[in-house]
mmCIF file of C-alpha atoms in Angstrom:
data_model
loop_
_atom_site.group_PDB
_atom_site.id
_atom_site.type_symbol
_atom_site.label_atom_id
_atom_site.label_comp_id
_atom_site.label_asym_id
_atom_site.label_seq_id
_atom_site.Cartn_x
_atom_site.Cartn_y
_atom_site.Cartn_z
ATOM 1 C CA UNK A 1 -78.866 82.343 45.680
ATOM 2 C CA UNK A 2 -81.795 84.801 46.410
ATOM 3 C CA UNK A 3 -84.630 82.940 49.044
ATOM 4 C CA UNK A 4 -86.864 85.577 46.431
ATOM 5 C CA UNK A 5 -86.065 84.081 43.781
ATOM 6 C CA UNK A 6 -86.814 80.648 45.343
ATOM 7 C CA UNK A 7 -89.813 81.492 46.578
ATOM 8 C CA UNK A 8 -91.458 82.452 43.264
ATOM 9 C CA UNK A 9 -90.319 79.183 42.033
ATOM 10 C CA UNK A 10 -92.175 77.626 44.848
ATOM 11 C CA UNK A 11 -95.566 78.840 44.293
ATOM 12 C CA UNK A 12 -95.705 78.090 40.889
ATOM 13 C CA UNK A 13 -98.103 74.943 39.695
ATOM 14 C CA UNK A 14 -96.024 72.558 38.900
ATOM 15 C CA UNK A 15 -94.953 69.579 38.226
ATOM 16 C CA UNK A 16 -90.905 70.322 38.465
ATOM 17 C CA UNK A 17 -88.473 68.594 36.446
ATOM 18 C CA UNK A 18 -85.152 69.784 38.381
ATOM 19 C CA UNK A 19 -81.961 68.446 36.880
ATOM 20 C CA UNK A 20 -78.195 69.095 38.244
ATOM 21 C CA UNK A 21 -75.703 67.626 36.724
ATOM 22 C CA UNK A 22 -71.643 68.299 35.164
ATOM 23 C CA UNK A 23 -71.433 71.139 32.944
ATOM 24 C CA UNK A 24 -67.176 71.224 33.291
ATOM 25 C CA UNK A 25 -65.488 72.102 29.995
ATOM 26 C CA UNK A 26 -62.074 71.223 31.010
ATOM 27 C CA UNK A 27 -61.227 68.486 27.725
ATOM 28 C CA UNK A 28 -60.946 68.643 24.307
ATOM 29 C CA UNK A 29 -64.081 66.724 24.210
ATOM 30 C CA UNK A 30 -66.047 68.304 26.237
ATOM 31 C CA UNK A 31 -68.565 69.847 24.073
ATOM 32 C CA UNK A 32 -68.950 66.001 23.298
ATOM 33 C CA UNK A 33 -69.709 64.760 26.045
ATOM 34 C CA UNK A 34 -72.175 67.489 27.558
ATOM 35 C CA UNK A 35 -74.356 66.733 24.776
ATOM 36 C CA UNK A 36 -74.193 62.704 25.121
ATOM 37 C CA UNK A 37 -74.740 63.852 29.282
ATOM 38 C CA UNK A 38 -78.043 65.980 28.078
ATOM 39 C CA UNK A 39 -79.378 63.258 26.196
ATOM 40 C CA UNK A 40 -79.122 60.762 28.782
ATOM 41 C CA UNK A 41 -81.053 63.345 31.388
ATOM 42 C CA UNK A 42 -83.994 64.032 28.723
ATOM 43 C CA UNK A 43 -84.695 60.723 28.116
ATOM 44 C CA UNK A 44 -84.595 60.260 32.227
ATOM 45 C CA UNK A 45 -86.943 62.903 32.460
ATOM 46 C CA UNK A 46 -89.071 61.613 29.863
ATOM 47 C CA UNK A 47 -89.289 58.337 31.475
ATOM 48 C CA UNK A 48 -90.813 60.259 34.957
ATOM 49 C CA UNK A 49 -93.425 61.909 32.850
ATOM 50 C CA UNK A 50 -91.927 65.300 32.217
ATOM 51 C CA UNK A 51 -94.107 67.122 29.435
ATOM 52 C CA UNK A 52 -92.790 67.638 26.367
ATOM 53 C CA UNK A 53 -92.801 71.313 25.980
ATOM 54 C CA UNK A 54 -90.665 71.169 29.778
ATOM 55 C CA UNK A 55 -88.325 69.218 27.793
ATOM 56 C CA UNK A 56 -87.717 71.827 24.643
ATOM 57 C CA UNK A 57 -87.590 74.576 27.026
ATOM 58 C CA UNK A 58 -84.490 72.724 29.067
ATOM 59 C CA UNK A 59 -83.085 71.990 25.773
ATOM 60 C CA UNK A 60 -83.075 75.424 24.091
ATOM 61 C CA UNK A 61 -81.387 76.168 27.614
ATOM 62 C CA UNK A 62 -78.796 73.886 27.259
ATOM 63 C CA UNK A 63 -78.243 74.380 23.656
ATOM 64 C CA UNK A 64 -77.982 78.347 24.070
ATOM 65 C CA UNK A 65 -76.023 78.655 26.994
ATOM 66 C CA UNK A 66 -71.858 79.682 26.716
ATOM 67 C CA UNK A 67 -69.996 76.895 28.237
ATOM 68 C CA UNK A 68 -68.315 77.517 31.541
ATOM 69 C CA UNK A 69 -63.898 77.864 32.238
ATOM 70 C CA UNK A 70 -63.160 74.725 33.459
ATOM 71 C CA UNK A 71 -64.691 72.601 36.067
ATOM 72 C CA UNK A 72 -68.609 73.609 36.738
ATOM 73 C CA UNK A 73 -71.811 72.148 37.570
ATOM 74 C CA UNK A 74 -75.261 73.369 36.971
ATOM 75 C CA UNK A 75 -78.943 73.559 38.038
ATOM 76 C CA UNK A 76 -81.872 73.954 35.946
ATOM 77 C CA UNK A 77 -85.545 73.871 36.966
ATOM 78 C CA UNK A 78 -88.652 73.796 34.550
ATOM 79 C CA UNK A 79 -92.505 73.767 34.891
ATOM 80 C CA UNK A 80 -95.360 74.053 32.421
ATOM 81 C CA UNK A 81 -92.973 74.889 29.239
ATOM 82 C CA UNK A 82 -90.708 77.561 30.883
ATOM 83 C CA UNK A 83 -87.366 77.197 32.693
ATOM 84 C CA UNK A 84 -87.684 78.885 36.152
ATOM 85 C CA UNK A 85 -83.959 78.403 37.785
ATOM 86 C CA UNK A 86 -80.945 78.545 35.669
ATOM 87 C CA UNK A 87 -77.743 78.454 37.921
ATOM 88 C CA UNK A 88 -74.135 77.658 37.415
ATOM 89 C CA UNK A 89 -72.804 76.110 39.908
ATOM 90 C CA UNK A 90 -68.839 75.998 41.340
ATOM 91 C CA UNK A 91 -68.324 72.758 41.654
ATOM 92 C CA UNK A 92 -70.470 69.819 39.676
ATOM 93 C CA UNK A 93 -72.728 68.245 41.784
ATOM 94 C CA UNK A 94 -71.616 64.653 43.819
ATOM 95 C CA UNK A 95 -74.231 63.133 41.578
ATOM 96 C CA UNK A 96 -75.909 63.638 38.998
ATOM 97 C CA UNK A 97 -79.561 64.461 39.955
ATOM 98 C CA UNK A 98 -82.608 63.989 37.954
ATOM 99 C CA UNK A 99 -86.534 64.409 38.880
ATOM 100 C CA UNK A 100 -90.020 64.904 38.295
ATOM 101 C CA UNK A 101 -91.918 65.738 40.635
ATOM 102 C CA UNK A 102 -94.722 67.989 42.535
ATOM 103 C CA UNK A 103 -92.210 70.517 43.992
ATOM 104 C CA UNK A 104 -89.017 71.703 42.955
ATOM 105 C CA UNK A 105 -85.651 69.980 44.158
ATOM 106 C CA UNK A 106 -84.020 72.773 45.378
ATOM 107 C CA UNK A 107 -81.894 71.924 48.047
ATOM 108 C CA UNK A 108 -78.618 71.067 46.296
ATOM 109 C CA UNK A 109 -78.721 74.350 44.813
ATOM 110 C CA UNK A 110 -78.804 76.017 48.461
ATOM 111 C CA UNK A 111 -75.959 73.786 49.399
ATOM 112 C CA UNK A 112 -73.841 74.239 46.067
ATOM 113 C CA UNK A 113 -74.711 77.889 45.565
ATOM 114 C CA UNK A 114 -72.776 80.469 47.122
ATOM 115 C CA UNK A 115 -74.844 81.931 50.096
ATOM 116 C CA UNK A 116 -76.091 85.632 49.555
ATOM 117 C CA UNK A 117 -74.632 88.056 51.779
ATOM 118 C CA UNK A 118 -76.327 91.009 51.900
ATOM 119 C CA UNK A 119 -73.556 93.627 51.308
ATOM 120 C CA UNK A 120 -71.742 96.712 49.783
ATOM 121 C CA UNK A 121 -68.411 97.360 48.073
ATOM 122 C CA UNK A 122 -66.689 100.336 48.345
ATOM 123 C CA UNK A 123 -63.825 101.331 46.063
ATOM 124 C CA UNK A 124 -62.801 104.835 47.097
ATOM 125 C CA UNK A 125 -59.910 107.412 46.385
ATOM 126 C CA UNK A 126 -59.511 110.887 47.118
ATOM 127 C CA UNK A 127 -62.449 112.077 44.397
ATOM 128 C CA UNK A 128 -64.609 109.829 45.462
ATOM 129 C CA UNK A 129 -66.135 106.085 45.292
ATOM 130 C CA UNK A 130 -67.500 103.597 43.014
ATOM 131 C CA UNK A 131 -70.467 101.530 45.317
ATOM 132 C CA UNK A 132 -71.317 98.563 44.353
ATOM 133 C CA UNK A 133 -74.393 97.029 46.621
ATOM 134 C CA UNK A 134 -76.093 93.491 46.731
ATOM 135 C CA UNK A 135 -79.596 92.365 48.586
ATOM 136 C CA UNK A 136 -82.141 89.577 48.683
ATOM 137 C CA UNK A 137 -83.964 91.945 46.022
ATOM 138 C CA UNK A 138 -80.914 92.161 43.342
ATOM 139 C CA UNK A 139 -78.018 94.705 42.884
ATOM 140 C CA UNK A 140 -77.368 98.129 42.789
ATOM 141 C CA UNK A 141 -74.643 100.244 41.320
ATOM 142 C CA UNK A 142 -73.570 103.881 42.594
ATOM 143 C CA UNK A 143 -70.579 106.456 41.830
ATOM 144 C CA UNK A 144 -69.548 108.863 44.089
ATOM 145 C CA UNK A 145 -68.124 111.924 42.780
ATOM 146 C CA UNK A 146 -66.607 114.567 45.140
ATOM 147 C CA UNK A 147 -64.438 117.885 44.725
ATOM 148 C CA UNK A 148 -61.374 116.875 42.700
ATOM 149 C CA UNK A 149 -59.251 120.327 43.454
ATOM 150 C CA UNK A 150 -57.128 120.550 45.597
ATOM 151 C CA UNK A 151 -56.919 116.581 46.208
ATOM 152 C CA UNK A 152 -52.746 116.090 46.415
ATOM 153 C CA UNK A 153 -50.818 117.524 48.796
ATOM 154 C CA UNK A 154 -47.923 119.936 47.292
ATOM 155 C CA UNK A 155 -43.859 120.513 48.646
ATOM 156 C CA UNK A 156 -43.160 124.142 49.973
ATOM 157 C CA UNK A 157 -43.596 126.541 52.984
ATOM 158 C CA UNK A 158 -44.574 129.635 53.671
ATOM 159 C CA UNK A 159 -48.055 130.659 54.498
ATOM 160 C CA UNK A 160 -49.621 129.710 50.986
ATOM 161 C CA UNK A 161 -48.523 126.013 51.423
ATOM 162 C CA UNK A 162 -50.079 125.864 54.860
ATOM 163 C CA UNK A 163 -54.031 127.207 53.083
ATOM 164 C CA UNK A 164 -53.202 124.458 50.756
ATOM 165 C CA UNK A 165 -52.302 121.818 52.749
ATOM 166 C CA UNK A 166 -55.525 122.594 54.751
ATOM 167 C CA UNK A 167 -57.346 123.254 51.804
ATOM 168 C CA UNK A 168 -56.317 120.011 50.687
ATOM 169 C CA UNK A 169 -57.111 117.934 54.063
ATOM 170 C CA UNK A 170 -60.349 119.513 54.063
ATOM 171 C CA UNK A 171 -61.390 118.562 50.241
ATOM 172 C CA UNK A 172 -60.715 115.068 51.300
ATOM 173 C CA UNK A 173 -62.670 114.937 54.329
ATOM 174 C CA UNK A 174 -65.495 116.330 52.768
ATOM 175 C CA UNK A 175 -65.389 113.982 50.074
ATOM 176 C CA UNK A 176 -65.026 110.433 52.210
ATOM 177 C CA UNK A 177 -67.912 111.872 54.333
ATOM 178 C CA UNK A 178 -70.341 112.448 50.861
ATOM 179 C CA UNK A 179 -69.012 108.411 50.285
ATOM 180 C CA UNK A 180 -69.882 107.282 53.979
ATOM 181 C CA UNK A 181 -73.109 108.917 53.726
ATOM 182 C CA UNK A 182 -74.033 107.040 51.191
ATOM 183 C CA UNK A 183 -72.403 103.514 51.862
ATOM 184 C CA UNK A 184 -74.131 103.427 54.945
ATOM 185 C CA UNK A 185 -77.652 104.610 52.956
ATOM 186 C CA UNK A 186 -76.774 102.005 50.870
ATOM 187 C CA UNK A 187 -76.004 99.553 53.682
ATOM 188 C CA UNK A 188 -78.989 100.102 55.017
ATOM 189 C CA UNK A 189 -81.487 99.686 52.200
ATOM 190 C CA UNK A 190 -79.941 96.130 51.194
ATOM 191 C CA UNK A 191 -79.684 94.819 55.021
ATOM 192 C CA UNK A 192 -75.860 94.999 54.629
ATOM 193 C CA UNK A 193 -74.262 92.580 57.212
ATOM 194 C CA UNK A 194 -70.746 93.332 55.634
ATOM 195 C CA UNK A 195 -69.322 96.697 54.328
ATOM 196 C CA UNK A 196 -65.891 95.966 52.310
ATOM 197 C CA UNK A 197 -63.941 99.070 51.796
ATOM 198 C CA UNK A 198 -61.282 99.133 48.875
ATOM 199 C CA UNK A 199 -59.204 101.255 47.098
ATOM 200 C CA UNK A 200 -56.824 104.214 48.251
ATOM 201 C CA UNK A 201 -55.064 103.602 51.683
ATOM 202 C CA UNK A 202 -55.817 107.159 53.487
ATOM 203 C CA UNK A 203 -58.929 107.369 51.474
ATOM 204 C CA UNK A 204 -60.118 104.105 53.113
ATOM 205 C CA UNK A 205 -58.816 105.779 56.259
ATOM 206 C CA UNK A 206 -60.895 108.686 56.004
ATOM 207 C CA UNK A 207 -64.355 107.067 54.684
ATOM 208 C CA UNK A 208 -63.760 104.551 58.103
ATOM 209 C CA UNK A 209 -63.535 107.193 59.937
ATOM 210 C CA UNK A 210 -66.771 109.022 59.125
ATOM 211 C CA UNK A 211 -68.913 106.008 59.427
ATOM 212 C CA UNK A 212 -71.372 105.689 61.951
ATOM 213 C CA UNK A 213 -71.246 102.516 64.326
ATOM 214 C CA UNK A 214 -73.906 100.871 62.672
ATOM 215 C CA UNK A 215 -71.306 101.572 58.952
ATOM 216 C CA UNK A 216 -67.701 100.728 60.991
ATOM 217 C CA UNK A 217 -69.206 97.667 62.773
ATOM 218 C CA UNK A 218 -69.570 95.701 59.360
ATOM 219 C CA UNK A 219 -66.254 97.329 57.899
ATOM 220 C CA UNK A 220 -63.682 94.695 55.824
ATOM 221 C CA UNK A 221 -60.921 96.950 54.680
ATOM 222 C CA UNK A 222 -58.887 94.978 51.670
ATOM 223 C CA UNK A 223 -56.039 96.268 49.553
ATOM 224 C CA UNK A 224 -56.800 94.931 46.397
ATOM 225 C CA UNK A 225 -58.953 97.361 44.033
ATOM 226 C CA UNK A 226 -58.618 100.921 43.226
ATOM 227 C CA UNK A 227 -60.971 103.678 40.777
ATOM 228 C CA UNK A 228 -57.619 103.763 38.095
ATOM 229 C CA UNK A 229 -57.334 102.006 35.139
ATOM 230 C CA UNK A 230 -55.190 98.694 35.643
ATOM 231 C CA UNK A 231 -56.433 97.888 39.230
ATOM 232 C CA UNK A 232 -56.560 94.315 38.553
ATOM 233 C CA UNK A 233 -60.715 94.351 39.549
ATOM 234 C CA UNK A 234 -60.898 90.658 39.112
ATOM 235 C CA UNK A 235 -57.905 90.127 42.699
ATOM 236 C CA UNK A 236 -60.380 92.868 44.109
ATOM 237 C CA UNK A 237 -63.499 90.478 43.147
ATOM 238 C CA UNK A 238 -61.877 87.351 44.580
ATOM 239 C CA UNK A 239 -61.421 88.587 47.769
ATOM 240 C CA UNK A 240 -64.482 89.973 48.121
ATOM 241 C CA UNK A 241 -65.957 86.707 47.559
ATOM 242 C CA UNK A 242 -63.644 85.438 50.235
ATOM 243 C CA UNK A 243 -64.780 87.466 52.742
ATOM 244 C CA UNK A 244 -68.343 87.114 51.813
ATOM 245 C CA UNK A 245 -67.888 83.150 52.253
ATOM 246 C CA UNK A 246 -65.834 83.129 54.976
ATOM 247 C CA UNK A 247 -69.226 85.636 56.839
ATOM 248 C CA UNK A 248 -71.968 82.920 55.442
ATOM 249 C CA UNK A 249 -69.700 79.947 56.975
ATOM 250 C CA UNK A 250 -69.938 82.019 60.216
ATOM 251 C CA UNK A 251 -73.390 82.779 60.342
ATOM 252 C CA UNK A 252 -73.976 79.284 59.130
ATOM 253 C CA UNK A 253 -71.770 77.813 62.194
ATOM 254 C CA UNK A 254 -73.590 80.514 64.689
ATOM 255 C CA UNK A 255 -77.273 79.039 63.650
ATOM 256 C CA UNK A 256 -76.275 75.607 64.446
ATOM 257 C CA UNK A 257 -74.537 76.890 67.754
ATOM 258 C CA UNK A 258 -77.975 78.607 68.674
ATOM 259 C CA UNK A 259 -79.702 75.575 67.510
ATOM 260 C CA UNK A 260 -77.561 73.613 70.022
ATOM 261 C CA UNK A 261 -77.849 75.642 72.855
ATOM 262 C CA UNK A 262 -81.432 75.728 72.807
ATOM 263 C CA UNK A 263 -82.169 72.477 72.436
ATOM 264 C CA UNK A 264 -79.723 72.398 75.512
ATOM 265 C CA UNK A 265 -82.460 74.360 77.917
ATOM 266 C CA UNK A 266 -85.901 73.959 79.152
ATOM 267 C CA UNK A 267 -88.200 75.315 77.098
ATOM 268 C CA UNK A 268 -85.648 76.208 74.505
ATOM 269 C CA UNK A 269 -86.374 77.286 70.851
ATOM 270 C CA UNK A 270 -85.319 74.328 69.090
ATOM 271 C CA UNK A 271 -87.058 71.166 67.864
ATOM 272 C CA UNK A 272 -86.103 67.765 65.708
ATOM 273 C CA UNK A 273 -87.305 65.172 64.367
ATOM 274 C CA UNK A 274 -89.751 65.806 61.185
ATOM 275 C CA UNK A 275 -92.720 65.372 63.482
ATOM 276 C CA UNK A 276 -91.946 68.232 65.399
ATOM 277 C CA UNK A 277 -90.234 70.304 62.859
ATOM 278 C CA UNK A 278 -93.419 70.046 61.133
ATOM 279 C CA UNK A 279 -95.840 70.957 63.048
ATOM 280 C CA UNK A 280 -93.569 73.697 63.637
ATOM 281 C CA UNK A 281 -93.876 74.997 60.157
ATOM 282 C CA UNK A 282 -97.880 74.592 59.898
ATOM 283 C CA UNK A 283 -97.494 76.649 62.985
ATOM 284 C CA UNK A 284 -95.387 79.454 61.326
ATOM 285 C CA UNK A 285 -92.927 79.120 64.281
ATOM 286 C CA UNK A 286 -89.908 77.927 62.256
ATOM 287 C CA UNK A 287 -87.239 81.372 62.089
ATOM 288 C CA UNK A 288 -84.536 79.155 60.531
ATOM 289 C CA UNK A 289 -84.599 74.923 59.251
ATOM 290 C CA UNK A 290 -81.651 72.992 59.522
ATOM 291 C CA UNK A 291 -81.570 70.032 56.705
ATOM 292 C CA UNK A 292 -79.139 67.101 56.341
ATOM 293 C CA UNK A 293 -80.677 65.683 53.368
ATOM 294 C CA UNK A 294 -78.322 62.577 53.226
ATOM 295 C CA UNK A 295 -80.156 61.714 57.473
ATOM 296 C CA UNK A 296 -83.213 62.698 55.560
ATOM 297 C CA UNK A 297 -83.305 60.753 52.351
ATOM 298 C CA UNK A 298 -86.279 59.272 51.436
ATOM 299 C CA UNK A 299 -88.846 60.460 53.947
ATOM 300 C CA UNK A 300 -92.150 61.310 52.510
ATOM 301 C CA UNK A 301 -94.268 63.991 54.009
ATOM 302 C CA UNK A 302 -98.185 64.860 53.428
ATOM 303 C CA UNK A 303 -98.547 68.509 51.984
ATOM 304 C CA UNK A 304 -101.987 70.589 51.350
ATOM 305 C CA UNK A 305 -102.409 73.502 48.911
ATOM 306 C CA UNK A 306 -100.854 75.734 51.103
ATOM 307 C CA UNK A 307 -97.015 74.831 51.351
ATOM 308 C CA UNK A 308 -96.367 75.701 54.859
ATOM 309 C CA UNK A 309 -99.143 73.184 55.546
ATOM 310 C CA UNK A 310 -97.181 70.048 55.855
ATOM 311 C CA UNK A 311 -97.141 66.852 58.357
ATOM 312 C CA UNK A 312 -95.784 63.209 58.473
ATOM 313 C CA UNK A 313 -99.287 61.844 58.430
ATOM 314 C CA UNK A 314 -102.342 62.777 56.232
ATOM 315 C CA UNK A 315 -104.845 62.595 59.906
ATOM 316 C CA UNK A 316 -102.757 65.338 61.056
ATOM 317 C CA UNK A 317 -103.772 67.994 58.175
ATOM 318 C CA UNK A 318 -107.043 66.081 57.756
ATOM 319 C CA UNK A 319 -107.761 67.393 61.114
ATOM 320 C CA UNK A 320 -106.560 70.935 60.908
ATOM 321 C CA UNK A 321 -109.428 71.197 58.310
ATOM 322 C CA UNK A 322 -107.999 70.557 55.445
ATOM 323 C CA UNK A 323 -109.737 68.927 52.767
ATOM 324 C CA UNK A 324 -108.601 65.558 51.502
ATOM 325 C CA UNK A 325 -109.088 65.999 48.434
ATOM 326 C CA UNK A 326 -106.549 68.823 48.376
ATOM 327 C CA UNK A 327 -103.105 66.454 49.847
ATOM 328 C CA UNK A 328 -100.190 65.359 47.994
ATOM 329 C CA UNK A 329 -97.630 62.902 49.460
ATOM 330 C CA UNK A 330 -94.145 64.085 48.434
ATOM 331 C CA UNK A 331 -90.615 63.813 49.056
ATOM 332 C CA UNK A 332 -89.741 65.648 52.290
ATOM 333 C CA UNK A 333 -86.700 67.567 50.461
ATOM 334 C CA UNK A 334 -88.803 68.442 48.401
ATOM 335 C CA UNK A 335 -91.673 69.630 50.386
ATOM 336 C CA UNK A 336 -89.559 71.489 53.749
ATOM 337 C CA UNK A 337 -87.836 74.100 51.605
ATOM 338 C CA UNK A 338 -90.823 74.988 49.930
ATOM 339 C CA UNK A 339 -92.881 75.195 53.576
ATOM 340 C CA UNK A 340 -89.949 76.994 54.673
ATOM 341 C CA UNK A 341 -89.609 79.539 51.501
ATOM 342 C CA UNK A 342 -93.217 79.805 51.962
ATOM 343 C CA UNK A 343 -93.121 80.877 55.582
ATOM 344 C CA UNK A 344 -90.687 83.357 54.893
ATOM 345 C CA UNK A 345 -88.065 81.160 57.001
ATOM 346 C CA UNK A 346 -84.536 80.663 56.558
ATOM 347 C CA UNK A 347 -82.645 77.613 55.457
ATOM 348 C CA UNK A 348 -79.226 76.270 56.766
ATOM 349 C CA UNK A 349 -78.048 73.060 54.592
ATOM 350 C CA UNK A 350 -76.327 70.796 57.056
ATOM 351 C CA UNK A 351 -74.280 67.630 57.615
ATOM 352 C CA UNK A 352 -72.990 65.227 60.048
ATOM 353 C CA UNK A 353 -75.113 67.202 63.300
ATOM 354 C CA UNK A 354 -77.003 64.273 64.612
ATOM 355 C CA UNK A 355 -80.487 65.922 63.845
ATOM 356 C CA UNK A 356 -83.015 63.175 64.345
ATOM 357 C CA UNK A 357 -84.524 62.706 60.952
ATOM 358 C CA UNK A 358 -82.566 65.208 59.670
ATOM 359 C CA UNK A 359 -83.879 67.716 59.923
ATOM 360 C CA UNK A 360 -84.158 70.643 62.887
ATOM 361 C CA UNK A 361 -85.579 74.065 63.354
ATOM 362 C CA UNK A 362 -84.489 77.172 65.473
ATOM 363 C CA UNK A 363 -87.959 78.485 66.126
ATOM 364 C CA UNK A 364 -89.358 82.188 66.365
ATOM 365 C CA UNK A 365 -91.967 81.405 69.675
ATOM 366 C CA UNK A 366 -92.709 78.157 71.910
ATOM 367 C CA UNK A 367 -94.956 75.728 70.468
#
């Protein structure tokens, strides 16, 4: 899920209706049932004082949408008459979740939504490479086309198999070096933490070998995928989305390993507890939040225009200077993600830690 994408949802008006719920259409009946599901959710909604044109906005987007292969969940939010997330999900949700509300619900989608790793696919052969490149800010396509004569090595001797043998060797380095220069200019304009290269086996060999350290560092090589018609792209798509989850699980496990160390140290960058967390995030010192909404549950939380100004007690923003008149008590998984997308922050959904209210932050400076 893009934190951009998020974030525009955030600073929207509001009020939110944000609904996830079972979208699997794995029966006969399912059609059936989705529709008996919908109309269970609108009335819900309906009942917490979502609008009416909220409500024939989410149901043109139910109505209009292809149903899914088998098991699936999805996430849909709305405000003032327009649907602002649309996601389908991998899994259905635990349970089904239904509200109306100041802020957007939008942490089961960060926990149920693949992660976005910033990366770039590589498919390569001896002509050259298809590029395929993904960022916070959306995707990007490329084709790399290269000198195609000589590219195959021929049987003989004599000196005119020699010049093309070399003539050969040096068509194909030229080319993977044209394809590293621009996977790593790629790379570099998406914030690529992982560089998957596919496709022909010396090929691969020779773009690795003309990447720069910052390129090779982030290299994957896989052996599904090729340019040629009939190279199965869908095995070459599932295990790029295995290494891409198996990265995010890493990253996600190396956060909570800084988290604990710090908190293990004097003075460390770490706080818990939603006290401290936020006044952390009023003081725009929060680099990463770690969440367990189940520890968190019902806490409510006192929030100001501004959604990075939030505290457990209205006195606390009343005295920053913040006018009464201007706070909202909400949820407090509601209201941290949106401080947090706000702040320009990232977000780590966790369970099971022990974080004292659930919730924690790895912090940017000492506060």
């Amino acid at each position: 899920m893009h934190t951009s994408t998020l974030r525009q949802v955030t600073v929207r008006e509001g009020p939110f209706a944000s609904v996830y719920f079972d979208n699997s259409h794995n029966t006969e009946d399912a059609a059936a049932q989705l529709d008996l599901r919908w109309r269970s959710i609108r009335e819900r909604l309906a009942d917490e004082g979502a609008e009416e044109p909220t409500l024939t906005a989410l149901d043109a987007a139910v109505a209009t949408t292809p149903p899914p292969e088998g098991r699936a969940g999805r996430a849909l939010v709305a405000e003032g008459g327009e649907v602002v997330l649309d996601e389908e999900l991998a899994e259905p949700p635990l349970r089904e979740v239904v509200r109306v509300a100041p802020q957007p619900y939008l942490l089961p989608l960060l926990r149920l939504a693949p992660a976005v790793v910033p990366h770039v696919v590589v498919v390569v052969d001896k002509t050259g490479a298809d590029l395929f490149a993904v960022g916070e800010d959306g995707a990007e396509e490329r084709t790399v086309e290269g000198e195609d004569h000589p590219v195959h090595k021929v049987r003989g001797g004599g000196s005119a198999y020699w010049n093309i043998q070399h003539r050969v060797e040096a068509v194909a380095e030229r080319n993977a070096a044209e394809v590293a220069r621009e996977a790593v200019k790629l790379a570099d304009a998406v914030g690529a933490e992982v560089l998957v290269l596919a496709g022909e086996v010396q090929a691969r060999a020779l773009v690795r070998d003309e990447l720069p350290p910052r390129g090779a560092e982030k290299v994957v090589e896989l052996e599904e995928g090729g340019r040629a018609d009939g190279s199965a792209p869908e095995a070459l798509e599932a295990e790029v989305k295995r290494v891409l989850a198996e990265h995010a699980e890493r990253r996600r496990q190396d956060v909570i390993d800084r988290f604990r160390a710090e908190q293990g140290r004097d003075g460390g960058l770490a706080v818990d507890g939603l006290a401290r967390t936020t006044a952390a995030l009023r003081s725009a010192a929060v680099e990463t939040l770690l969440i367990d909404d189940e520890s968190l549950a019902d806490r409510l939380v006192w929030v100001a225009g501004d959604p990075t100004q939030v505290a457990t007690t209205k006195e606390e923003l009343e005295l920053s200077g913040t006018g009464a008149e201007s706070l909202t008590q909400c949820r407090a998984d509601e209201a941290l993600p949106a401080a947090v997308l706000a702040e320009g922050a990232d977000l780590v959904p966790v369970s099971g830690e022990g974080l004292a209210d659930g919730v924690g932050a790895v912090l940017r400076f000492a506060i």
